[in-house]
Short mmCIF file of C-alpha atoms in Angstrom, two decimals:
data_model
loop_
_atom_site.label_atom_id
_atom_site.label_comp_id
_atom_site.label_asym_id
_atom_site.label_seq_id
_atom_site.Cartn_x
_atom_site.Cartn_y
_atom_site.Cartn_z
CA MET A 1 36.57 70.66 -68.69
CA GLU A 2 39.80 68.92 -70.44
CA LEU A 3 39.56 66.29 -72.79
CA ASN A 4 39.88 62.84 -71.97
CA GLU A 5 42.57 60.73 -73.43
CA TYR A 6 40.11 59.03 -75.62
CA GLN A 7 38.97 62.31 -77.36
CA LYS A 8 42.43 63.30 -77.51
CA LYS A 9 43.23 60.34 -79.56
CA VAL A 10 40.27 61.55 -82.12
CA VAL A 11 41.19 65.29 -82.23
CA TYR A 12 44.86 64.57 -82.92
CA THR A 13 44.31 61.48 -85.43
CA LYS A 14 46.62 60.60 -88.40
CA GLU A 15 44.00 57.93 -89.55
CA CYS A 16 42.69 58.53 -93.23
CA PHE A 17 39.28 56.84 -92.39
CA LEU A 18 38.09 56.87 -88.72
CA PHE A 19 34.76 56.18 -87.19
CA LEU A 20 34.27 57.34 -83.89
CA LEU A 21 31.54 55.11 -81.90
CA ALA A 22 30.73 58.17 -79.61
CA GLY A 23 28.00 56.76 -76.71
CA ALA A 24 24.92 59.25 -75.55
CA GLY A 25 26.61 62.46 -73.49
CA SER A 26 30.38 61.64 -74.27
CA GLY A 27 31.31 64.94 -75.57
CA LYS A 28 31.31 63.64 -79.77
CA THR A 29 30.52 67.32 -80.91
CA ARG A 30 33.11 68.79 -78.74
CA VAL A 31 35.74 66.35 -80.31
CA VAL A 32 34.55 67.03 -84.06
CA ILE A 33 34.70 70.63 -83.09
CA GLU A 34 38.12 70.55 -81.32
CA ARG A 35 39.48 68.64 -84.36
CA ILE A 36 38.52 71.04 -86.82
CA LYS A 37 40.07 73.81 -84.56
CA HIS A 38 42.89 71.76 -84.57
CA LEU A 39 43.34 71.54 -88.28
CA ILE A 40 42.74 75.21 -88.76
CA ASN A 41 45.79 76.05 -86.24
CA GLN A 42 47.76 73.44 -88.31
CA GLY A 43 47.25 75.56 -91.37
CA VAL A 44 44.70 73.80 -92.80
CA ASP A 45 42.48 75.81 -95.32
CA GLN A 46 38.76 76.43 -94.39
CA LYS A 47 37.65 75.47 -98.02
CA ASP A 48 39.31 72.33 -97.60
CA MET A 49 36.91 70.87 -94.85
CA LEU A 50 33.24 69.98 -95.00
CA ALA A 51 31.30 69.13 -92.07
CA LEU A 52 27.77 67.48 -92.65
CA THR A 53 25.06 67.06 -89.87
CA PHE A 54 21.46 65.89 -89.81
CA THR A 55 19.58 69.07 -88.61
CA HIS A 56 19.94 72.88 -89.24
CA LYS A 57 20.22 73.34 -85.48
CA ALA A 58 23.46 71.15 -85.21
CA SER A 59 24.76 72.76 -87.98
CA LYS A 60 24.10 76.33 -86.71
CA GLU A 61 25.73 75.28 -83.04
CA MET A 62 28.98 73.89 -84.67
CA GLN A 63 29.15 76.83 -86.47
CA SER A 64 29.21 79.03 -83.78
CA ARG A 65 31.06 76.83 -81.52
CA ILE A 66 33.72 77.02 -83.92
CA GLY A 67 33.19 80.64 -84.42
CA ASP A 68 33.97 80.54 -87.80
CA GLU A 69 31.11 81.51 -90.83
CA THR A 70 33.37 80.43 -93.90
CA LEU A 71 33.39 76.99 -92.77
CA ALA A 72 31.35 74.82 -94.74
CA ILE A 73 29.17 73.01 -92.25
CA HIS A 74 25.75 71.90 -93.76
CA THR A 75 22.96 69.43 -93.52
CA PHE A 76 23.00 66.72 -96.17
CA HIS A 77 20.15 68.52 -97.79
CA GLN A 78 21.70 71.99 -97.79
CA PHE A 79 24.62 71.13 -99.20
CA CYS A 80 23.49 69.40 -101.89
CA LEU A 81 21.19 72.05 -103.02
CA GLN A 82 23.93 74.81 -102.44
CA SER A 83 25.68 72.83 -104.76
CA LEU A 84 23.00 72.46 -107.15
CA LYS A 85 22.19 76.08 -107.19
CA LYS A 86 26.20 76.85 -107.91
CA GLU A 87 26.25 74.54 -110.84
CA ASN A 88 22.97 75.20 -112.93
CA SER A 89 19.76 77.43 -112.39
CA TYR A 90 18.12 75.14 -110.08
CA ASN A 91 15.12 77.16 -109.45
CA TYR A 92 12.48 74.84 -108.25
CA GLN A 93 10.30 75.64 -105.19
CA ILE A 94 10.99 72.93 -102.39
CA PHE A 95 7.94 70.62 -101.40
CA ILE A 96 6.82 71.46 -97.97
CA GLU A 97 4.81 68.95 -96.08
CA GLU A 98 1.53 71.10 -95.67
CA GLU A 99 -1.14 71.21 -97.95
CA HIS A 100 -1.38 68.63 -100.46
CA PRO A 101 -3.20 65.67 -101.11
CA TYR A 102 -0.86 62.89 -99.74
CA SER A 103 -1.06 61.18 -96.23
CA LYS A 104 1.98 60.82 -94.11
CA THR A 105 2.43 57.19 -94.60
CA GLU A 106 2.59 57.63 -98.45
CA LEU A 107 4.82 60.22 -98.00
CA LEU A 108 7.02 58.25 -95.80
CA ASP A 109 7.00 55.34 -98.14
CA ILE A 110 8.00 57.51 -101.31
CA GLN A 111 10.86 58.82 -99.20
CA VAL A 112 12.09 55.40 -97.94
CA TYR A 113 11.52 54.44 -101.71
CA LYS A 114 13.69 57.32 -103.24
CA ASN A 115 16.39 56.85 -100.56
CA SER A 116 16.86 53.08 -101.62
CA LEU A 117 17.61 54.86 -105.03
CA PHE A 118 14.54 53.25 -106.21
CA LYS A 119 15.83 49.72 -105.06
CA LEU A 120 12.74 48.88 -103.12
CA LYS A 121 9.18 48.26 -104.19
CA LYS A 122 7.43 51.28 -105.95
CA PRO A 123 4.33 53.00 -103.95
CA LYS A 124 1.15 52.82 -105.66
CA ILE A 125 1.01 56.47 -105.27
CA TYR A 126 4.49 57.31 -106.62
CA GLU A 127 3.75 58.07 -110.00
CA SER A 128 0.76 60.31 -109.48
CA TYR A 129 3.01 61.92 -106.55
CA GLN A 130 5.72 62.99 -109.40
CA ARG A 131 3.56 64.18 -111.48
CA TYR A 132 1.81 66.60 -108.62
CA LEU A 133 5.39 67.98 -108.07
CA LYS A 134 6.29 68.58 -111.78
CA SER A 135 2.89 70.17 -112.17
CA TYR A 136 3.96 72.70 -109.36
CA HIS A 137 7.61 72.85 -110.31
CA LEU A 138 8.37 71.48 -106.91
CA LYS A 139 11.52 68.98 -105.82
CA ASP A 140 11.18 67.28 -102.47
CA PHE A 141 14.18 66.59 -100.18
CA ASP A 142 14.86 63.40 -101.76
CA ASP A 143 15.23 64.47 -105.02
CA ILE A 144 17.69 67.26 -103.99
CA LEU A 145 19.98 64.53 -103.06
CA ILE A 146 18.94 62.54 -106.19
CA ASP A 147 19.98 65.38 -108.41
CA PHE A 148 23.15 66.14 -106.84
CA TYR A 149 24.13 62.60 -106.99
CA LYS A 150 23.20 62.54 -110.54
CA MET A 151 25.52 65.68 -111.09
CA MET A 152 28.45 63.97 -109.58
CA ASN A 153 28.37 61.33 -112.06
CA GLN A 154 28.22 63.64 -114.57
CA LYS A 155 30.90 66.03 -113.80
CA LYS A 156 34.33 65.77 -114.67
CA LYS A 157 35.88 68.12 -111.81
CA LYS A 158 34.08 66.98 -108.63
CA PRO A 159 34.51 69.42 -105.42
CA LYS A 160 37.68 68.22 -103.51
CA TYR A 161 37.73 68.14 -99.52
CA LYS A 162 40.70 67.07 -97.97
CA TYR A 163 38.65 66.68 -94.73
CA ILE A 164 34.97 65.43 -94.36
CA PHE A 165 33.31 65.07 -90.85
CA VAL A 166 29.89 63.75 -90.55
CA ASP A 167 27.85 63.95 -87.45
CA GLU A 168 25.17 61.17 -86.16
CA PHE A 169 26.30 59.04 -88.93
CA GLN A 170 23.70 56.20 -87.52
CA ASP A 171 21.22 58.41 -89.04
CA THR A 172 22.63 58.03 -92.40
CA ASN A 173 20.39 56.61 -95.36
CA HIS A 174 21.72 54.59 -98.25
CA LEU A 175 21.45 57.72 -100.42
CA GLN A 176 23.09 59.63 -98.41
CA TYR A 177 25.92 57.18 -97.95
CA ILE A 178 26.56 57.06 -101.61
CA ILE A 179 26.77 60.84 -101.59
CA LEU A 180 29.45 60.78 -98.84
CA LYS A 181 31.03 58.26 -101.14
CA SER A 182 30.94 60.18 -104.18
CA LEU A 183 32.95 62.92 -102.26
CA ILE A 184 35.75 61.16 -101.26
CA THR A 185 38.78 61.23 -103.39
CA LYS A 186 42.30 59.55 -102.84
CA ASP A 187 43.36 62.86 -100.86
CA THR A 188 40.42 62.91 -98.44
CA GLN A 189 40.27 62.12 -94.87
CA VAL A 190 37.03 61.19 -93.31
CA LEU A 191 35.73 60.96 -89.68
CA CYS A 192 32.58 59.66 -89.25
CA VAL A 193 30.80 59.98 -85.69
CA GLY A 194 27.67 58.42 -84.32
CA ASP A 195 26.14 55.68 -82.04
CA PRO A 196 24.27 52.65 -83.55
CA ASP A 197 22.35 52.60 -79.94
CA GLN A 198 20.60 55.80 -80.63
CA SER A 199 19.73 55.05 -84.52
CA ILE A 200 15.93 55.66 -84.23
CA TYR A 201 14.92 56.53 -87.76
CA LYS A 202 14.45 53.41 -89.67
CA PHE A 203 11.16 54.84 -90.58
CA ARG A 204 12.90 57.29 -92.88
CA GLY A 205 15.27 55.01 -94.37
CA ALA A 206 18.23 55.16 -91.80
CA GLU A 207 20.30 52.00 -91.27
CA PRO A 208 22.39 51.84 -88.61
CA LYS A 209 24.25 48.48 -90.71
CA ILE A 210 25.88 51.82 -92.85
CA ILE A 211 28.20 52.40 -89.86
CA ASN A 212 29.44 48.52 -90.61
CA ALA A 213 29.60 49.64 -94.47
CA PHE A 214 31.71 52.42 -94.07
CA ILE A 215 33.93 50.60 -91.67
CA LYS A 216 34.40 47.56 -94.21
CA ASP A 217 34.44 49.88 -97.46
CA TYR A 218 37.54 52.24 -96.24
CA ASN A 219 38.95 49.87 -93.47
CA ALA A 220 38.29 52.75 -91.11
CA LYS A 221 39.87 52.45 -87.64
CA VAL A 222 37.21 52.35 -84.66
CA GLU A 223 37.67 54.73 -81.76
CA MET A 224 35.03 54.85 -78.83
CA LEU A 225 34.08 57.48 -76.37
CA THR A 226 32.02 55.80 -73.40
CA ILE A 227 32.63 58.00 -70.72
CA ASN A 228 28.74 59.71 -70.02
CA TYR A 229 29.49 63.32 -68.75
CA ARG A 230 25.50 63.96 -68.58
CA SER A 231 23.65 61.73 -66.61
CA ASN A 232 24.55 60.17 -62.98
CA ALA A 233 25.23 56.21 -62.30
CA THR A 234 22.08 54.90 -61.56
CA ILE A 235 20.81 56.14 -64.91
CA ILE A 236 23.74 54.85 -66.88
CA LYS A 237 23.34 51.36 -65.50
CA HIS A 238 19.82 50.93 -66.15
CA ALA A 239 20.11 52.17 -69.53
CA ASN A 240 23.04 50.00 -70.39
CA ARG A 241 20.96 47.14 -68.92
CA LEU A 242 18.23 47.73 -71.52
CA ILE A 243 20.51 48.23 -74.64
CA LYS A 244 22.01 44.86 -73.94
CA ARG A 245 19.20 43.23 -75.08
CA ASN A 246 19.46 44.30 -78.81
CA TYR A 247 21.77 42.61 -81.36
CA ARG A 248 24.66 44.72 -81.55
CA THR A 249 27.69 44.24 -83.71
CA LEU A 250 29.76 47.26 -82.20
CA LYS A 251 29.12 46.61 -78.40
CA LYS A 252 29.95 49.52 -75.67
CA ASP A 253 28.82 50.07 -72.38
CA LEU A 254 28.47 53.57 -71.27
CA ASN A 255 30.48 54.59 -68.01
CA ALA A 256 29.29 57.48 -65.68
CA TYR A 257 31.53 60.22 -65.03
CA ASN A 258 28.85 61.39 -62.47
CA GLN A 259 28.85 58.64 -59.62
CA GLU A 260 26.32 60.01 -57.92
CA THR A 261 23.14 57.20 -57.52
CA LYS A 262 19.57 58.47 -57.19
CA HIS A 263 16.69 56.19 -57.23
CA ILE A 264 14.62 55.80 -60.54
CA SER A 265 10.97 55.61 -59.79
CA SER A 266 8.44 53.75 -62.03
CA TYR A 267 4.78 54.71 -61.00
CA ILE A 268 1.55 53.09 -61.87
CA PHE A 269 -1.73 54.72 -61.72
CA MET A 270 -5.40 53.61 -62.07
CA GLN A 271 -6.37 55.80 -64.85
CA VAL A 272 -4.66 58.98 -66.66
CA ASP A 273 -6.87 61.63 -64.47
CA GLN A 274 -4.32 60.36 -61.47
CA GLU A 275 -1.37 60.09 -63.81
CA SER A 276 -1.71 63.90 -65.05
CA GLU A 277 -2.54 65.15 -61.49
CA THR A 278 0.56 63.53 -60.02
CA ILE A 279 2.95 64.43 -62.82
CA LYS A 280 1.67 68.30 -62.04
CA ASN A 281 2.73 67.37 -58.42
CA ILE A 282 5.82 66.12 -59.47
CA ILE A 283 6.86 69.06 -61.44
CA HIS A 284 6.38 71.34 -58.68
CA GLU A 285 8.24 69.41 -56.10
CA HIS A 286 11.33 69.79 -58.53
CA ILE A 287 10.56 73.37 -59.01
CA LYS A 288 10.27 73.90 -55.35
CA LYS A 289 13.75 72.28 -54.76
CA GLY A 290 15.57 74.60 -57.20
CA ILE A 291 15.21 73.35 -60.62
CA LYS A 292 14.14 75.62 -63.17
CA PRO A 293 11.10 74.59 -65.40
CA LYS A 294 12.96 74.72 -68.27
CA GLU A 295 15.19 72.11 -67.27
CA ILE A 296 12.32 69.65 -66.60
CA ALA A 297 10.85 67.38 -69.50
CA VAL A 298 7.75 65.10 -69.88
CA LEU A 299 8.51 62.60 -73.04
CA TYR A 300 6.06 60.39 -74.80
CA ARG A 301 6.15 57.71 -77.78
CA ASN A 302 3.55 59.53 -79.75
CA HIS A 303 1.46 62.91 -79.45
CA TYR A 304 -1.70 60.91 -78.84
CA ARG A 305 -0.72 59.45 -75.53
CA SER A 306 0.18 63.00 -74.21
CA TYR A 307 -3.31 64.91 -75.26
CA HIS A 308 -4.50 64.19 -71.93
CA LEU A 309 -1.91 65.68 -69.93
CA LYS A 310 -1.74 68.67 -72.25
CA ASN A 311 -5.16 69.25 -71.64
CA TYR A 312 -5.37 68.93 -68.05
CA LEU A 313 -2.50 71.28 -67.73
CA LYS A 314 -4.13 73.76 -69.95
CA GLU A 315 -7.27 73.61 -67.68
CA ILE A 316 -5.24 74.73 -64.74
CA ASP A 317 -3.15 77.35 -66.63
CA PHE A 318 -0.04 75.83 -66.29
CA SER A 319 2.83 76.59 -68.82
CA TYR A 320 4.45 74.20 -70.84
CA TYR A 321 6.43 74.28 -73.89
CA ASP A 322 6.16 71.94 -77.01
CA GLU A 323 7.54 72.53 -80.65
CA TYR A 324 4.27 74.83 -81.28
CA HIS A 325 5.18 77.40 -78.45
CA PRO A 326 9.04 78.12 -79.02
CA PHE A 327 8.38 81.80 -77.80
CA ALA A 328 7.80 80.37 -74.34
CA GLN A 329 10.95 78.14 -74.01
CA ASN A 330 12.93 79.76 -71.18
CA GLN A 331 9.95 79.85 -68.75
CA ASN A 332 8.14 76.51 -69.02
CA ILE A 333 8.57 72.87 -68.68
CA HIS A 334 9.17 71.13 -72.36
CA MET A 335 6.75 68.29 -73.65
CA LEU A 336 8.22 66.25 -76.49
CA THR A 337 7.95 63.35 -78.39
CA ILE A 338 11.20 61.17 -77.79
CA HIS A 339 12.33 62.09 -81.41
CA GLN A 340 12.03 65.51 -81.08
CA ALA A 341 14.23 65.20 -77.54
CA LYS A 342 17.21 63.78 -78.94
CA GLY A 343 20.07 65.65 -78.69
CA LEU A 344 18.83 67.50 -75.76
CA GLU A 345 19.13 66.88 -71.89
CA PHE A 346 17.15 67.75 -68.82
CA GLU A 347 17.76 67.53 -65.24
CA VAL A 348 14.58 65.90 -65.04
CA VAL A 349 13.14 63.73 -67.40
CA ILE A 350 9.58 61.87 -66.91
CA ILE A 351 8.84 59.35 -69.57
CA LEU A 352 5.00 59.07 -69.90
CA GLY A 353 2.69 56.28 -71.16
CA LEU A 354 4.84 53.27 -70.84
CA GLU A 355 2.30 50.78 -71.42
CA SER A 356 2.54 47.72 -74.16
CA ASN A 357 1.09 48.53 -77.42
CA ILE A 358 1.96 52.05 -76.98
CA PHE A 359 5.74 51.80 -76.15
CA PRO A 360 6.78 49.76 -77.54
CA SER A 361 4.45 50.63 -80.41
CA CYS A 362 1.70 48.08 -81.21
CA LYS A 363 3.07 48.01 -84.81
CA ILE A 364 6.00 46.38 -83.33
CA ASN A 365 6.02 42.79 -83.95
CA GLN A 366 9.31 41.92 -85.78
CA LYS A 367 12.42 41.76 -83.69
CA GLN A 368 14.37 44.71 -85.90
CA TYR A 369 11.33 47.08 -84.96
CA LEU A 370 11.40 46.17 -81.45
CA GLU A 371 15.16 46.61 -81.37
CA GLU A 372 14.47 50.01 -82.82
CA GLU A 373 11.82 50.84 -80.25
CA ARG A 374 14.36 49.70 -77.61
CA ARG A 375 17.04 52.31 -79.00
CA LEU A 376 14.23 54.89 -78.99
CA MET A 377 13.98 53.89 -74.93
CA PHE A 378 17.60 54.16 -74.39
CA VAL A 379 17.63 57.49 -76.26
CA ALA A 380 14.69 58.71 -73.53
CA MET A 381 16.64 57.51 -70.83
CA THR A 382 19.97 59.01 -71.56
CA ARG A 383 18.20 62.50 -71.97
CA ALA A 384 17.82 62.79 -67.98
CA LYS A 385 21.09 64.19 -65.88
CA SER A 386 19.63 63.87 -62.27
CA HIS A 387 16.15 62.72 -61.98
CA LEU A 388 14.36 59.67 -64.06
CA ILE A 389 10.63 58.93 -63.28
CA PHE A 390 8.55 56.17 -65.55
CA THR A 391 4.92 56.16 -65.44
CA HIS A 392 2.26 53.93 -66.72
CA THR A 393 -1.58 53.58 -66.24
CA ARG A 394 -3.58 50.07 -65.61
CA TYR A 395 -6.51 51.33 -67.36
CA ASN A 396 -6.97 53.30 -70.50
CA GLN A 397 -9.39 56.25 -71.24
CA TYR A 398 -12.36 53.30 -72.65
CA LEU A 399 -11.30 51.30 -69.01
CA GLN A 400 -9.57 48.52 -70.81
CA ARG A 401 -6.74 46.77 -68.72
CA GLN A 402 -3.18 47.19 -69.98
CA SER A 403 -0.20 45.76 -69.10
CA PRO A 404 3.11 47.89 -68.55
CA SER A 405 5.79 48.27 -71.28
CA LEU A 406 8.33 45.72 -71.08
CA PHE A 407 11.00 48.39 -71.10
CA ILE A 408 10.39 48.96 -67.54
CA ARG A 409 11.45 45.25 -66.48
CA GLU A 410 14.38 45.27 -69.21
CA SER A 411 15.94 48.35 -67.74
CA GLY A 412 15.85 46.51 -64.30
CA ILE A 413 13.20 48.96 -62.56
CA LYS A 414 10.47 47.91 -60.23
CA SER A 415 7.14 49.72 -60.52
CA LYS A 416 4.86 50.87 -57.51
CA VAL A 417 1.15 52.16 -57.05
CA TYR A 418 1.87 56.03 -56.48
CA LYS A 419 0.50 57.16 -53.44
CA ILE A 420 -0.23 60.97 -52.73
CA GLU A 421 1.87 61.75 -49.66
#
């Protein structure tokens, strides 16, 4: 498909600093790739370009789509680690979150403290954790960023890039942003791409307001991509309706390229047994209609809410794929948390467990956290290309009554009790 006029504007831009506000499914990665290819065709040396992404998967995908192994496309951590190893004997082992005496919550607290550059309150466990790392000659991912930043401040001669690209900029934390700033010279052109409506990593220190800081600090021009090439018109209409509830400094409405309209179903079940059996039936119906299992996904806010369905599917020998079974990816349906599904797309998406206290999570009482949960719902809805289904149960496994998630009403979807035809 040919680039649209808004995409072309970014590919051929002469702006020094540009922020691309790119909505879900608007072809942002393609725009970055086409921009890089255009610059190479203009004679720009690959060594003068650096692309920073947030996952290994994204960096590999960009590399293969550009078709050039010499181009520097890295995650922030990869780039910083390589630079440290090049400059000095940085021979530490990397701390992997497996066997250690710290809880997930403690590690997250430490992570957020470190990537605030020690500006937040120091967690109680911090000194003990640092001693633990030192005793095993370990560095964690945040240490790598901090050590790189220190090295950049001490160096007379810094690496010079004429062009820097940052993808998924809404997931940037304070530490990553100051690292980006340390790489920008008077000759650098920077293109940052992101969507504040899809910023879902606040618990790790990501701040959508860093987008506003970049625009202000560098007087960056803002361009928008609002044509969604993924989802049909009905899905886009209801996703827009939901996300408008958030306070947004950069406002945009998605516009569906695919003008097809299809009903979004929201089903109420009495209990999880009925829900699990019906989800299996819904999946079978779609497979019968010719949709491949790998094009179907069941998404949920947390693993706990998916246990009953997973056990039920195991009992009836129904294959599914989640992050523990990568070998089965092609034949089976996907079962993923919404965080795991970010960046993916499916023909059929079933959002499981839309109950108050589960999604939005019961921890959420402050406005800013509720907005983060709403962005998570927006991400979940916009994974679907053709069919979107919500489910919730009236009673949990302890037979306690629960109310439906407010996100169903905010999306403008009416629920009905599911009756097996």
